Amino acid sequence: MPAISNLNIGNSTFDLDKLYSQLEQYETQTLTPITQEATKVQSQISAFGQLRTALEALQKATTSLNSASALDSTSIISTNTSFSAKSNNNASVGSYQILVKQLATAQTLLSDKISSNTQPLGTAGAEGRTLTLSSGSGEPVTINLSDGDTSLNGIINAINKSGADVVATSIKSSDGEYYLSLSSKNTGADNTINVTVSGDDTLQKVIGYDGGASKTGMHQTSQGQDALIEVNGIPVKSASNTVVDAPYGITLTLNSVSAQEERLEIANNTADAVKNIKAWVSAYNNVQSVVTSITKYSGSSGLSSDTSSSGPLMGNGTVRDIQSQLRNVLNVTQSGAVKIMAELGITQNTTKAADGSVGTLSIDENKLSSALSTNPHAVYEFFLGDGKTTGFSTLASSTLDNILSDSYTSKGTLTAAVNTLNDSYDKLVQRYDQQQARIDTTMARYKLQFSQLNKALSEMNQTKDYLTAQFSNSDD
């Protein structure tokens, strides 16, 4: 409530304006402990927000580690012409001789000459006219055709909108004649096209095709064929120019027939694995840095009482619990050939980092790269384990879920702490509002009382002036 600027007391010896302001200042001071506590709680919530951001970054880095392709991966190191290759984590390190003997192609059909692309090609008024298309083992697609749909343009439009595994187009020759061309969407010898018109024999004679040697309808201009390659002298056939698992774990995309055998070379991809592991260590160290910042003690000695710049979560039990959970993950001994992180060149620092953080990790990249090169599967097993209860990244992922979970049925360690602080802040806001309402009521009462006092003093002054005048007259 604003202070009363003037209580209209006149010449009273009582400075009620000043007294009212002093009373209001005294009452308002009772809000200070509440605002101070609210500010403290807000700073703690903000600090937990910083910690959550760092932990979520660590969780993301853990997710990247928690897959076979992130650790036990391979890469193609050869440069090839007649094909390109990609490997997955199932691929074995080694070299292969690849010879592309034949590319896969799609069957194409062509009609006889058609004089117009807009004139109907079927029998006018034919009832129940349908066009059925199929390619290989795919489901046949049946299209209803009206008279207008039997022109060359109409047929092409109907086929391409039908979703059949056939592409239709027209070709105009130099003499002005048109041709209908059909191509299978899928390559391979078995993906042959079948075209059947029912209810209109005239149209059937123009565009029908069943693979036979009929002298009417469509005829084959290009036979579909499979891709043929040799891998280390072993023949491999594929309906597509994308050949999977020959060799195992490798996908070949065929570009052209080989002039001669080409060598495909596969090596361990240690660079990506090192990158993912370094990203995890960096994220972990960032968590330690944030913890140091939000829990620091600013006093210069044990007797110092100046903690104004200390971290908002100094001595907080939840932060200590989170740190303990993360350190427990680091200390678990795995059951595989690689048992502890130190065997991979990842160790805990025994001294403080530049920002004062403790417990940070460092990496010997040469040792890590060597482990990935000599026994990548052991590194993979150390991090992933069985993917359920064992493995470093599996345990780290589970631990971070327990810390950060915010599901309806399960609140993680950090989430529960923040929820408690939010509840405390809401109660402080309620206390502040209640106290402010009490102050407003009290000051309103003071204002009324002071106004009444002012009135009484004014009346007394008037009486004084009257009596003074009367006494002066009596003397005369």
Tab-separated table of C-alpha atoms in Angstrom:
chain	number	residue	atom	x	y	z
A	1	MET	CA	0.000	0.000	0.000
A	2	PRO	CA	1.438	3.451	-0.875
A	3	ALA	CA	2.359	5.720	2.003
A	4	ILE	CA	0.008	8.595	2.861
A	5	SER	CA	1.690	11.712	1.549
A	6	ASN	CA	-0.268	14.139	3.732
A	7	LEU	CA	-2.584	13.400	6.637
A	8	ASN	CA	-3.711	17.078	6.781
A	9	ILE	CA	-2.651	17.543	10.363
A	10	GLY	CA	-2.020	21.250	10.049
A	11	ASN	CA	0.130	22.790	12.774
A	12	SER	CA	0.104	19.721	15.014
A	13	THR	CA	3.301	19.028	16.861
A	14	PHE	CA	2.773	15.359	15.965
A	15	ASP	CA	4.424	14.419	12.601
A	16	LEU	CA	1.898	11.714	11.760
A	17	ASP	CA	3.059	11.471	8.127
A	18	LYS	CA	6.528	10.455	9.244
A	19	LEU	CA	5.161	8.125	11.890
A	20	TYR	CA	2.917	6.416	9.304
A	21	SER	CA	5.855	5.917	6.911
A	22	GLN	CA	7.966	4.429	9.696
A	23	LEU	CA	5.199	2.024	10.618
A	24	GLU	CA	4.775	0.986	6.965
A	25	GLN	CA	8.515	0.413	6.604
A	26	TYR	CA	8.539	-1.704	9.741
A	27	GLU	CA	5.631	-3.830	8.540
A	28	THR	CA	7.154	-4.286	5.051
A	29	GLN	CA	10.374	-5.626	6.576
A	30	THR	CA	8.482	-8.807	7.468
A	31	LEU	CA	8.396	-9.633	3.724
A	32	THR	CA	12.186	-9.621	3.415
A	33	PRO	CA	12.840	-13.136	4.824
A	34	ILE	CA	10.211	-14.544	2.463
A	35	THR	CA	11.642	-12.850	-0.633
A	36	GLN	CA	15.153	-13.906	0.352
A	37	GLU	CA	14.051	-17.518	0.741
A	38	ALA	CA	12.147	-17.387	-2.558
A	39	THR	CA	15.233	-16.016	-4.338
A	40	LYS	CA	17.317	-18.817	-2.840
A	41	VAL	CA	14.839	-21.466	-3.996
A	42	GLN	CA	14.697	-19.963	-7.491
A	43	SER	CA	18.485	-20.026	-7.756
A	44	GLN	CA	18.468	-23.691	-6.677
A	45	ILE	CA	15.848	-24.553	-9.308
A	46	SER	CA	17.941	-22.750	-11.926
A	47	ALA	CA	21.065	-24.626	-10.816
A	48	PHE	CA	19.247	-27.945	-11.124
A	49	GLY	CA	18.227	-26.813	-14.613
A	50	GLN	CA	21.906	-26.395	-15.523
A	51	LEU	CA	22.636	-29.845	-14.141
A	52	ARG	CA	19.723	-31.380	-16.066
A	53	THR	CA	21.005	-29.861	-19.320
A	54	ALA	CA	24.458	-31.368	-18.712
A	55	LEU	CA	22.995	-34.749	-17.755
A	56	GLU	CA	20.750	-34.815	-20.821
A	57	ALA	CA	23.800	-34.170	-23.001
A	58	LEU	CA	25.492	-37.101	-21.255
A	59	GLN	CA	22.388	-39.212	-21.849
A	60	LYS	CA	22.479	-38.348	-25.553
A	61	ALA	CA	26.160	-39.312	-25.745
A	62	THR	CA	25.338	-42.564	-23.939
A	63	THR	CA	22.608	-43.336	-26.454
A	64	SER	CA	25.128	-42.871	-29.255
A	65	LEU	CA	27.418	-45.399	-27.552
A	66	ASN	CA	24.579	-47.806	-26.904
A	67	SER	CA	24.568	-49.335	-30.395
A	68	ALA	CA	26.776	-51.818	-32.168
A	69	SER	CA	27.327	-49.542	-35.159
A	70	ALA	CA	28.786	-46.827	-32.905
A	71	LEU	CA	31.603	-49.086	-31.705
A	72	ASP	CA	32.056	-52.265	-33.704
A	73	SER	CA	31.815	-50.695	-37.148
A	74	THR	CA	33.705	-51.138	-40.387
A	75	SER	CA	34.301	-48.943	-43.404
A	76	ILE	CA	35.133	-49.343	-47.078
A	77	ILE	CA	38.656	-48.143	-47.800
A	78	SER	CA	38.912	-49.145	-51.461
A	79	THR	CA	37.923	-47.005	-54.440
A	80	ASN	CA	35.820	-48.930	-56.955
A	81	THR	CA	34.391	-48.118	-60.379
A	82	SER	CA	31.845	-50.715	-61.407
A	83	PHE	CA	30.172	-50.709	-57.991
A	84	SER	CA	29.997	-48.797	-54.719
A	85	ALA	CA	29.788	-50.442	-51.301
A	86	LYS	CA	28.567	-49.792	-47.765
A	87	SER	CA	29.303	-51.919	-44.702
A	88	ASN	CA	27.503	-52.471	-41.409
A	89	ASN	CA	28.694	-53.879	-38.093
A	90	ASN	CA	28.183	-57.448	-39.362
A	91	ALA	CA	30.873	-57.029	-42.009
A	92	SER	CA	34.233	-58.728	-41.484
A	93	VAL	CA	37.532	-57.000	-42.044
A	94	GLY	CA	39.171	-58.279	-45.218
A	95	SER	CA	39.353	-57.966	-49.002
A	96	TYR	CA	37.244	-59.469	-51.795
A	97	GLN	CA	37.559	-59.741	-55.562
A	98	ILE	CA	34.360	-58.478	-57.231
A	99	LEU	CA	33.468	-58.928	-60.907
A	100	VAL	CA	30.240	-57.399	-62.292
A	101	LYS	CA	29.268	-59.522	-65.291
A	102	GLN	CA	25.759	-58.214	-65.956
A	103	LEU	CA	23.506	-55.448	-64.663
A	104	ALA	CA	19.888	-56.057	-63.750
A	105	THR	CA	17.424	-54.504	-66.210
A	106	ALA	CA	13.651	-54.133	-66.399
A	107	GLN	CA	11.414	-55.558	-69.114
A	108	THR	CA	9.982	-53.045	-71.610
A	109	LEU	CA	7.088	-53.458	-74.061
A	110	LEU	CA	6.111	-51.454	-77.123
A	111	SER	CA	2.847	-51.270	-79.063
A	112	ASP	CA	2.383	-51.103	-82.823
A	113	LYS	CA	1.875	-47.722	-84.479
A	114	ILE	CA	-1.007	-45.592	-83.153
A	115	SER	CA	-2.101	-42.759	-85.399
A	116	SER	CA	-3.493	-40.462	-82.695
A	117	ASN	CA	-2.902	-39.987	-78.992
A	118	THR	CA	-6.395	-38.600	-78.355
A	119	GLN	CA	-8.724	-40.860	-80.385
A	120	PRO	CA	-10.332	-43.848	-78.550
A	121	LEU	CA	-8.660	-47.163	-79.364
A	122	GLY	CA	-11.404	-49.410	-78.047
A	123	THR	CA	-14.953	-50.285	-79.014
A	124	ALA	CA	-17.364	-47.444	-78.319
A	125	GLY	CA	-19.917	-48.280	-75.655
A	126	ALA	CA	-18.219	-51.478	-74.498
A	127	GLU	CA	-19.695	-52.598	-71.174
A	128	GLY	CA	-17.544	-53.616	-68.199
A	129	ARG	CA	-14.256	-52.760	-69.864
A	130	THR	CA	-11.262	-53.337	-67.529
A	131	LEU	CA	-7.500	-53.281	-67.841
A	132	THR	CA	-5.520	-55.652	-65.608
A	133	LEU	CA	-1.775	-55.158	-65.091
A	134	SER	CA	0.740	-57.295	-63.236
A	135	SER	CA	4.515	-57.450	-62.914
A	136	GLY	CA	6.297	-60.516	-61.571
A	137	SER	CA	4.858	-61.857	-58.315
A	138	GLY	CA	3.146	-58.567	-57.439
A	139	GLU	CA	-0.612	-58.372	-56.957
A	140	PRO	CA	-2.510	-57.665	-60.218
A	141	VAL	CA	-4.111	-54.215	-60.482
A	142	THR	CA	-7.442	-53.853	-62.311
A	143	ILE	CA	-8.579	-50.520	-63.785
A	144	ASN	CA	-12.041	-49.628	-65.066
A	145	LEU	CA	-11.832	-47.807	-68.407
A	146	SER	CA	-14.494	-45.552	-69.897
A	147	ASP	CA	-14.564	-44.815	-73.619
A	148	GLY	CA	-12.554	-41.637	-73.004
A	149	ASP	CA	-9.893	-43.625	-71.141
A	150	THR	CA	-9.131	-45.777	-74.185
A	151	SER	CA	-7.164	-43.100	-76.039
A	152	LEU	CA	-3.373	-43.344	-75.823
A	153	ASN	CA	-3.237	-40.414	-73.408
A	154	GLY	CA	-6.126	-41.834	-71.381
A	155	ILE	CA	-4.498	-45.267	-71.090
A	156	ILE	CA	-1.169	-43.756	-69.991
A	157	ASN	CA	-2.873	-41.586	-67.386
A	158	ALA	CA	-4.945	-44.492	-66.038
A	159	ILE	CA	-1.929	-46.823	-65.723
A	160	ASN	CA	0.352	-44.294	-64.018
A	161	LYS	CA	-2.336	-43.366	-61.480
A	162	SER	CA	-3.240	-46.994	-60.706
A	163	GLY	CA	-0.260	-47.837	-58.472
A	164	ALA	CA	0.662	-50.832	-60.614
A	165	ASP	CA	4.334	-51.832	-60.862
A	166	VAL	CA	4.308	-50.608	-64.470
A	167	VAL	CA	5.271	-47.239	-65.941
A	168	ALA	CA	3.537	-46.078	-69.129
A	169	THR	CA	4.652	-43.419	-71.581
A	170	SER	CA	4.205	-42.530	-75.227
A	171	ILE	CA	6.813	-42.127	-77.955
A	172	LYS	CA	6.217	-40.005	-81.052
A	173	SER	CA	8.248	-41.044	-84.062
A	174	SER	CA	9.570	-38.764	-86.802
A	175	ASP	CA	6.708	-39.775	-89.130
A	176	GLY	CA	4.121	-38.499	-86.615
A	177	GLU	CA	3.034	-41.934	-85.435
A	178	TYR	CA	2.682	-42.745	-81.698
A	179	TYR	CA	3.725	-45.814	-79.698
A	180	LEU	CA	2.734	-46.956	-76.206
A	181	SER	CA	5.736	-48.007	-74.099
A	182	LEU	CA	5.415	-49.989	-70.852
A	183	SER	CA	8.267	-50.665	-68.430
A	184	SER	CA	8.336	-52.709	-65.247
A	185	LYS	CA	9.208	-50.667	-62.165
A	186	ASN	CA	11.269	-53.599	-60.917
A	187	THR	CA	14.350	-55.081	-62.540
A	188	GLY	CA	14.976	-58.812	-62.804
A	189	ALA	CA	14.166	-61.723	-65.078
A	190	ASP	CA	11.100	-62.757	-63.079
A	191	ASN	CA	9.421	-59.338	-63.107
A	192	THR	CA	7.626	-59.822	-66.425
A	193	ILE	CA	4.653	-57.666	-67.403
A	194	ASN	CA	1.191	-59.015	-68.187
A	195	VAL	CA	-1.473	-56.764	-69.782
A	196	THR	CA	-5.072	-57.993	-70.194
A	197	VAL	CA	-8.120	-56.069	-71.419
A	198	SER	CA	-11.520	-57.593	-70.593
A	199	GLY	CA	-14.771	-56.529	-72.233
A	200	ASP	CA	-13.137	-54.942	-75.269
A	201	ASP	CA	-11.415	-57.245	-77.764
A	202	THR	CA	-10.480	-54.293	-79.968
A	203	LEU	CA	-8.429	-52.644	-77.233
A	204	GLN	CA	-6.968	-56.019	-76.220
A	205	LYS	CA	-5.523	-56.401	-79.726
A	206	VAL	CA	-3.814	-52.993	-79.368
A	207	ILE	CA	-2.291	-53.163	-75.865
A	208	GLY	CA	-2.669	-56.758	-74.652
A	209	TYR	CA	0.424	-58.800	-73.714
A	210	ASP	CA	0.801	-62.185	-72.022
A	211	GLY	CA	4.390	-63.023	-72.801
A	212	GLY	CA	3.500	-65.128	-75.796
A	213	ALA	CA	4.326	-64.738	-79.468
A	214	SER	CA	1.030	-63.081	-80.425
A	215	LYS	CA	1.232	-60.932	-83.543
A	216	THR	CA	-1.214	-58.394	-82.114
A	217	GLY	CA	-0.935	-56.125	-79.088
A	218	MET	CA	2.317	-55.220	-77.315
A	219	HIS	CA	5.677	-56.874	-78.014
A	220	GLN	CA	8.824	-57.083	-75.929
A	221	THR	CA	11.661	-54.705	-76.807
A	222	SER	CA	13.893	-55.407	-73.813
A	223	GLN	CA	13.913	-58.537	-71.691
A	224	GLY	CA	14.236	-58.156	-67.938
A	225	GLN	CA	17.405	-59.717	-66.597
A	226	ASP	CA	19.097	-60.353	-63.264
A	227	ALA	CA	22.390	-58.871	-62.165
A	228	LEU	CA	25.249	-61.375	-62.261
A	229	ILE	CA	28.403	-60.891	-60.230
A	230	GLU	CA	31.235	-63.008	-58.885
A	231	VAL	CA	32.597	-62.611	-55.353
A	232	ASN	CA	35.970	-64.321	-55.014
A	233	GLY	CA	34.964	-66.454	-58.005
A	234	ILE	CA	31.594	-67.452	-56.529
A	235	PRO	CA	28.619	-66.595	-58.802
A	236	VAL	CA	25.905	-64.415	-57.261
A	237	LYS	CA	22.587	-63.510	-58.898
A	238	SER	CA	20.328	-60.622	-57.898
A	239	ALA	CA	17.074	-59.277	-59.340
A	240	SER	CA	18.234	-55.800	-58.332
A	241	ASN	CA	21.401	-53.822	-58.888
A	242	THR	CA	21.560	-53.490	-55.120
A	243	VAL	CA	23.160	-56.686	-53.849
A	244	VAL	CA	22.899	-57.317	-50.090
A	245	ASP	CA	25.135	-59.607	-47.983
A	246	ALA	CA	27.440	-60.741	-50.754
A	247	PRO	CA	29.828	-60.513	-48.942
A	248	TYR	CA	27.965	-60.671	-45.592
A	249	GLY	CA	27.412	-57.273	-44.017
A	250	ILE	CA	28.121	-55.482	-47.304
A	251	THR	CA	25.657	-53.765	-49.640
A	252	LEU	CA	26.873	-53.403	-53.209
A	253	THR	CA	25.336	-50.932	-55.639
A	254	LEU	CA	26.202	-51.972	-59.171
A	255	ASN	CA	27.073	-49.200	-61.616
A	256	SER	CA	28.449	-50.916	-64.720
A	257	VAL	CA	29.860	-54.152	-66.094
A	258	SER	CA	33.448	-54.628	-64.897
A	259	ALA	CA	36.328	-54.456	-67.319
A	260	GLN	CA	38.200	-56.673	-64.861
A	261	GLU	CA	37.960	-57.829	-61.246
A	262	GLU	CA	38.054	-55.059	-58.649
A	263	ARG	CA	39.293	-55.395	-55.075
A	264	LEU	CA	36.860	-54.466	-52.296
A	265	GLU	CA	38.698	-53.699	-49.040
A	266	ILE	CA	37.040	-53.475	-45.620
A	267	ALA	CA	38.728	-52.171	-42.470
A	268	ASN	CA	37.776	-51.416	-38.891
A	269	ASN	CA	36.308	-47.939	-38.552
A	270	THR	CA	38.074	-46.872	-35.369
A	271	ALA	CA	37.661	-43.140	-36.052
A	272	ASP	CA	33.899	-43.101	-35.466
A	273	ALA	CA	34.206	-45.253	-32.348
A	274	VAL	CA	36.914	-42.984	-30.895
A	275	LYS	CA	34.766	-39.961	-31.729
A	276	ASN	CA	31.716	-41.403	-29.920
A	277	ILE	CA	33.722	-42.418	-26.847
A	278	LYS	CA	35.458	-39.020	-26.675
A	279	ALA	CA	32.051	-37.327	-26.920
A	280	TRP	CA	30.851	-39.352	-23.925
A	281	VAL	CA	33.934	-38.491	-21.853
A	282	SER	CA	33.540	-34.810	-22.739
A	283	ALA	CA	29.874	-34.879	-21.697
A	284	TYR	CA	30.775	-36.613	-18.421
A	285	ASN	CA	33.475	-34.038	-17.651
A	286	ASN	CA	30.994	-31.263	-18.374
A	287	VAL	CA	28.655	-32.734	-15.748
A	288	GLN	CA	31.500	-32.600	-13.217
A	289	SER	CA	32.240	-28.997	-14.201
A	290	VAL	CA	28.598	-27.982	-13.700
A	291	VAL	CA	28.492	-29.776	-10.339
A	292	THR	CA	31.578	-27.871	-9.228
A	293	SER	CA	30.032	-24.560	-10.285
A	294	ILE	CA	26.687	-25.046	-8.541
A	295	THR	CA	28.130	-26.516	-5.309
A	296	LYS	CA	31.272	-24.391	-4.845
A	297	TYR	CA	32.168	-22.872	-1.460
A	298	SER	CA	33.384	-19.266	-1.632
A	299	GLY	CA	34.728	-18.877	1.901
A	300	SER	CA	38.502	-18.330	2.104
A	301	SER	CA	38.887	-20.384	5.281
A	302	GLY	CA	36.965	-22.514	7.701
A	303	LEU	CA	36.224	-19.412	9.789
A	304	SER	CA	34.996	-17.319	6.879
A	305	SER	CA	31.291	-16.449	6.905
A	306	ASP	CA	31.228	-14.779	3.503
A	307	THR	CA	29.448	-17.298	1.265
A	308	SER	CA	27.614	-14.790	-0.919
A	309	SER	CA	29.166	-16.176	-4.096
A	310	SER	CA	28.919	-19.842	-3.145
A	311	GLY	CA	27.041	-22.209	-5.422
A	312	PRO	CA	23.260	-22.322	-4.856
A	313	LEU	CA	23.432	-26.086	-4.244
A	314	MET	CA	26.451	-26.072	-1.951
A	315	GLY	CA	26.235	-29.166	0.245
A	316	ASN	CA	23.058	-30.373	-1.503
A	317	GLY	CA	22.383	-34.066	-0.839
A	318	THR	CA	20.655	-34.674	-4.185
A	319	VAL	CA	23.714	-33.506	-6.138
A	320	ARG	CA	25.954	-35.758	-4.030
A	321	ASP	CA	23.598	-38.669	-4.699
A	322	ILE	CA	23.687	-38.054	-8.460
A	323	GLN	CA	27.482	-37.896	-8.435
A	324	SER	CA	27.583	-41.139	-6.442
A	325	GLN	CA	25.304	-42.915	-8.937
A	326	LEU	CA	27.497	-41.863	-11.870
A	327	ARG	CA	30.726	-42.875	-10.120
A	328	ASN	CA	29.255	-46.273	-9.322
A	329	VAL	CA	28.798	-46.860	-13.063
A	330	LEU	CA	32.474	-46.062	-13.655
A	331	ASN	CA	33.538	-48.542	-10.987
A	332	VAL	CA	31.549	-51.556	-12.212
A	333	THR	CA	33.791	-54.374	-13.499
A	334	GLN	CA	32.439	-55.898	-16.712
A	335	SER	CA	32.595	-59.615	-17.436
A	336	GLY	CA	34.170	-59.579	-20.920
A	337	ALA	CA	37.753	-59.453	-22.105
A	338	VAL	CA	37.841	-55.729	-21.295
A	339	LYS	CA	36.803	-55.312	-17.675
A	340	ILE	CA	37.501	-51.683	-16.731
A	341	MET	CA	37.763	-48.396	-18.617
A	342	ALA	CA	41.460	-48.052	-17.805
A	343	GLU	CA	42.155	-50.956	-20.195
A	344	LEU	CA	40.814	-48.696	-22.964
A	345	GLY	CA	42.969	-45.770	-21.878
A	346	ILE	CA	40.158	-43.972	-19.998
A	347	THR	CA	41.158	-43.009	-16.451
A	348	GLN	CA	39.957	-40.726	-13.664
A	349	ASN	CA	42.079	-37.689	-12.907
A	350	THR	CA	43.396	-37.502	-9.358
A	351	THR	CA	43.922	-33.743	-9.460
A	352	LYS	CA	41.532	-30.846	-9.890
A	353	ALA	CA	40.792	-29.566	-13.358
A	354	ALA	CA	41.343	-25.907	-14.264
A	355	ASP	CA	37.790	-25.035	-13.200
A	356	GLY	CA	38.223	-26.836	-9.885
A	357	SER	CA	36.177	-29.891	-10.830
A	358	VAL	CA	37.259	-33.269	-9.499
A	359	GLY	CA	36.723	-36.798	-10.779
A	360	THR	CA	37.009	-35.873	-14.453
A	361	LEU	CA	38.138	-38.416	-17.052
A	362	SER	CA	41.027	-38.354	-19.502
A	363	ILE	CA	41.663	-40.485	-22.611
A	364	ASP	CA	44.806	-42.020	-23.996
A	365	GLU	CA	43.690	-42.018	-27.645
A	366	ASN	CA	46.547	-44.227	-28.790
A	367	LYS	CA	45.604	-46.924	-26.290
A	368	LEU	CA	41.913	-46.625	-27.178
A	369	SER	CA	42.589	-46.823	-30.927
A	370	SER	CA	44.838	-49.830	-30.396
A	371	ALA	CA	42.109	-51.668	-28.459
A	372	LEU	CA	39.562	-50.886	-31.160
A	373	SER	CA	41.908	-52.107	-33.897
A	374	THR	CA	43.070	-55.321	-32.257
A	375	ASN	CA	39.848	-56.466	-30.599
A	376	PRO	CA	36.863	-54.306	-31.556
A	377	HIS	CA	34.348	-56.908	-30.411
A	378	ALA	CA	35.795	-56.831	-26.872
A	379	VAL	CA	35.312	-53.054	-26.767
A	380	TYR	CA	31.786	-53.502	-28.095
A	381	GLU	CA	31.067	-56.112	-25.388
A	382	PHE	CA	32.481	-53.840	-22.647
A	383	PHE	CA	30.121	-51.013	-23.541
A	384	LEU	CA	26.973	-52.913	-24.544
A	385	GLY	CA	27.176	-56.179	-22.593
A	386	ASP	CA	23.894	-58.040	-23.020
A	387	GLY	CA	22.036	-54.788	-23.657
A	388	LYS	CA	19.822	-55.345	-20.603
A	389	THR	CA	21.720	-55.534	-17.306
A	390	THR	CA	25.390	-55.613	-18.273
A	391	GLY	CA	27.670	-53.362	-20.277
A	392	PHE	CA	29.015	-49.925	-19.407
A	393	SER	CA	26.732	-47.856	-21.657
A	394	THR	CA	23.757	-50.073	-20.768
A	395	LEU	CA	24.273	-49.352	-17.056
A	396	ALA	CA	24.967	-45.659	-17.707
A	397	SER	CA	21.773	-45.346	-19.715
A	398	SER	CA	19.743	-47.021	-16.961
A	399	THR	CA	21.330	-44.810	-14.284
A	400	LEU	CA	20.627	-41.611	-16.216
A	401	ASP	CA	17.032	-42.710	-16.760
A	402	ASN	CA	16.698	-43.148	-12.981
A	403	ILE	CA	18.076	-39.641	-12.451
A	404	LEU	CA	16.171	-37.790	-15.185
A	405	SER	CA	12.908	-39.725	-15.469
A	406	ASP	CA	9.830	-37.505	-15.490
A	407	SER	CA	7.141	-40.036	-16.308
A	408	TYR	CA	3.769	-39.997	-14.569
A	409	THR	CA	4.538	-43.144	-12.572
A	410	SER	CA	8.248	-42.624	-11.958
A	411	LYS	CA	10.095	-39.464	-10.954
A	412	GLY	CA	13.882	-39.546	-11.139
A	413	THR	CA	16.259	-38.276	-8.468
A	414	LEU	CA	16.717	-34.851	-10.045
A	415	THR	CA	13.095	-34.482	-11.096
A	416	ALA	CA	11.854	-35.261	-7.572
A	417	ALA	CA	14.225	-32.663	-6.085
A	418	VAL	CA	13.076	-29.964	-8.505
A	419	ASN	CA	9.419	-30.807	-7.869
A	420	THR	CA	10.022	-30.369	-4.129
A	421	LEU	CA	11.648	-26.975	-4.728
A	422	ASN	CA	8.774	-25.892	-6.966
A	423	ASP	CA	6.336	-26.834	-4.213
A	424	SER	CA	8.393	-24.822	-1.712
A	425	TYR	CA	8.417	-21.799	-4.022
A	426	ASP	CA	4.638	-21.994	-4.484
A	427	LYS	CA	4.203	-22.036	-0.685
A	428	LEU	CA	6.509	-19.023	-0.342
A	429	VAL	CA	4.457	-17.126	-2.909
A	430	GLN	CA	1.348	-17.983	-0.908
A	431	ARG	CA	3.009	-16.827	2.335
A	432	TYR	CA	4.116	-13.597	0.669
A	433	ASP	CA	0.609	-12.852	-0.583
A	434	GLN	CA	-0.880	-13.603	2.841
A	435	GLN	CA	1.650	-11.403	4.603
A	436	GLN	CA	1.148	-8.586	2.097
A	437	ALA	CA	-2.604	-8.793	2.671
A	438	ARG	CA	-2.041	-8.559	6.457
A	439	ILE	CA	0.223	-5.525	5.953
A	440	ASP	CA	-2.375	-3.852	3.726
A	441	THR	CA	-5.048	-4.439	6.393
A	442	THR	CA	-2.812	-3.142	9.181
A	443	MET	CA	-1.847	-0.002	7.252
A	444	ALA	CA	-5.460	0.659	6.368
A	445	ARG	CA	-6.296	0.506	10.091
A	446	TYR	CA	-3.424	2.864	10.886
A	447	LYS	CA	-4.647	5.283	8.238
A	448	LEU	CA	-8.123	5.311	9.732
A	449	GLN	CA	-6.791	5.783	13.250
A	450	PHE	CA	-4.427	8.563	12.177
A	451	SER	CA	-7.233	10.287	10.274
A	452	GLN	CA	-9.400	10.184	13.377
A	453	LEU	CA	-6.520	11.524	15.458
A	454	ASN	CA	-5.979	14.272	12.905
A	455	LYS	CA	-9.629	15.236	13.157
A	456	ALA	CA	-9.471	15.296	16.947
A	457	LEU	CA	-6.342	17.443	16.933
A	458	SER	CA	-7.915	19.810	14.439
A	459	GLU	CA	-10.949	20.219	16.663
A	460	MET	CA	-8.698	20.812	19.653
A	461	ASN	CA	-6.777	23.483	17.733
A	462	GLN	CA	-10.044	25.195	16.868
A	463	THR	CA	-11.102	25.104	20.533
A	464	LYS	CA	-7.716	26.466	21.558
A	465	ASP	CA	-7.991	29.328	19.095
A	466	TYR	CA	-11.531	30.123	20.293
A	467	LEU	CA	-10.561	30.131	23.963
A	468	THR	CA	-7.496	32.217	23.258
A	469	ALA	CA	-9.649	34.802	21.535
A	470	GLN	CA	-12.175	34.835	24.387
A	471	PHE	CA	-9.497	35.333	27.016
A	472	SER	CA	-8.008	38.147	24.980
A	473	ASN	CA	-11.414	39.921	24.835
A	474	SER	CA	-11.958	39.530	28.585
A	475	ASP	CA	-8.672	41.300	29.322
A	476	ASP	CA	-9.879	44.286	27.388
